[in-house]
Amino acid sequence: VDDTHFPINKPKDESQSYCSYKMKYTLNLQSVCDSMRRFIDVDINWPGGTHDAKVFANSRINNAMRELG
């Protein structure tokens, strides 16, 4: 599991939410790979100001792991 930030132009609405810790406007992208280095989940739905832990807590992969027990 890792997160990275993709730069974007300053949004017209709620721009402060998209300002990352590096003071740039970004989208927070989370990706998860398996042991064979294949992507098994990718999520790019969060503004850059969102903490990585919140992105993971609300991800499909986290929900799937919780359902497995």
C-alpha positions as MATLAB code, in Angstrom:
seq = 'VDDTHFPINKPKDESQSYCSYKMKYTLNLQSVCDSMRRFIDVDINWPGGTHDAKVFANSRINNAMRELG';
ca = [
       0.000    0.000    0.000;
       1.319    3.403   -0.916;
      -0.008    6.863   -1.610;
       1.232    9.506   -3.991;
      -0.005   12.900   -5.066;
      -0.915   13.892   -8.625;
      -0.712   17.633   -9.341;
      -3.859   19.403  -10.525;
      -4.881   22.983  -11.282;
      -6.381   24.914   -8.384;
     -10.040   23.875   -8.066;
     -12.680   26.619   -8.026;
     -14.539   25.060   -5.075;
     -13.045   23.853   -1.784;
      -9.504   24.470   -3.035;
      -8.070   24.271    0.509;
      -9.021   20.562    0.628;
      -6.824   19.875   -2.391;
      -3.745   21.595   -0.965;
      -1.264   18.863   -0.004;
       1.354   18.950    2.733;
       3.778   20.279    0.080;
       1.433   23.246   -0.449;
       0.486   22.150   -3.980;
      -2.934   21.280   -5.356;
      -3.156   17.525   -5.800;
      -5.293   14.401   -5.830;
      -4.261   11.686   -3.373;
      -3.800    8.367   -5.177;
      -3.615    5.135   -3.188;
      -2.472    1.920   -4.819;
      -2.177   -1.624   -3.488;
      -0.052   -4.363   -5.076;
       0.072   -8.075   -4.434;
       3.226  -10.154   -3.899;
       3.657  -10.432   -7.675;
       3.742   -6.602   -7.973;
       0.347   -6.517   -9.687;
      -2.025   -3.705   -8.870;
      -5.063   -5.092   -7.070;
      -6.665   -1.784   -6.060;
      -6.286    1.863   -7.083;
      -8.207    4.784   -5.604;
      -7.863    8.399   -6.797;
     -11.034    9.863   -5.276;
      -9.546   11.972   -2.487;
      -8.333   15.580   -2.355;
      -4.603   16.034   -1.739;
      -5.169   17.372    1.769;
      -6.676   14.055    2.908;
      -4.457   12.023    5.249;
      -3.282    8.654    3.895;
      -4.850    6.831    6.860;
      -8.298    8.243    6.018;
      -7.912    7.213    2.375;
      -7.055    3.654    3.430;
      -9.779    3.499    6.095;
     -12.374    4.314    3.426;
     -10.934    2.165    0.636;
     -12.465   -0.871   -1.058;
      -9.438   -2.982   -0.155;
      -9.800   -2.143    3.551;
     -13.513   -2.994    3.446;
     -12.746   -6.305    1.687;
     -10.149   -7.235    4.334;
     -12.604   -6.419    7.140;
     -15.220   -8.694    5.570;
     -12.708  -11.561    5.503;
     -12.392  -11.249    9.242;
];
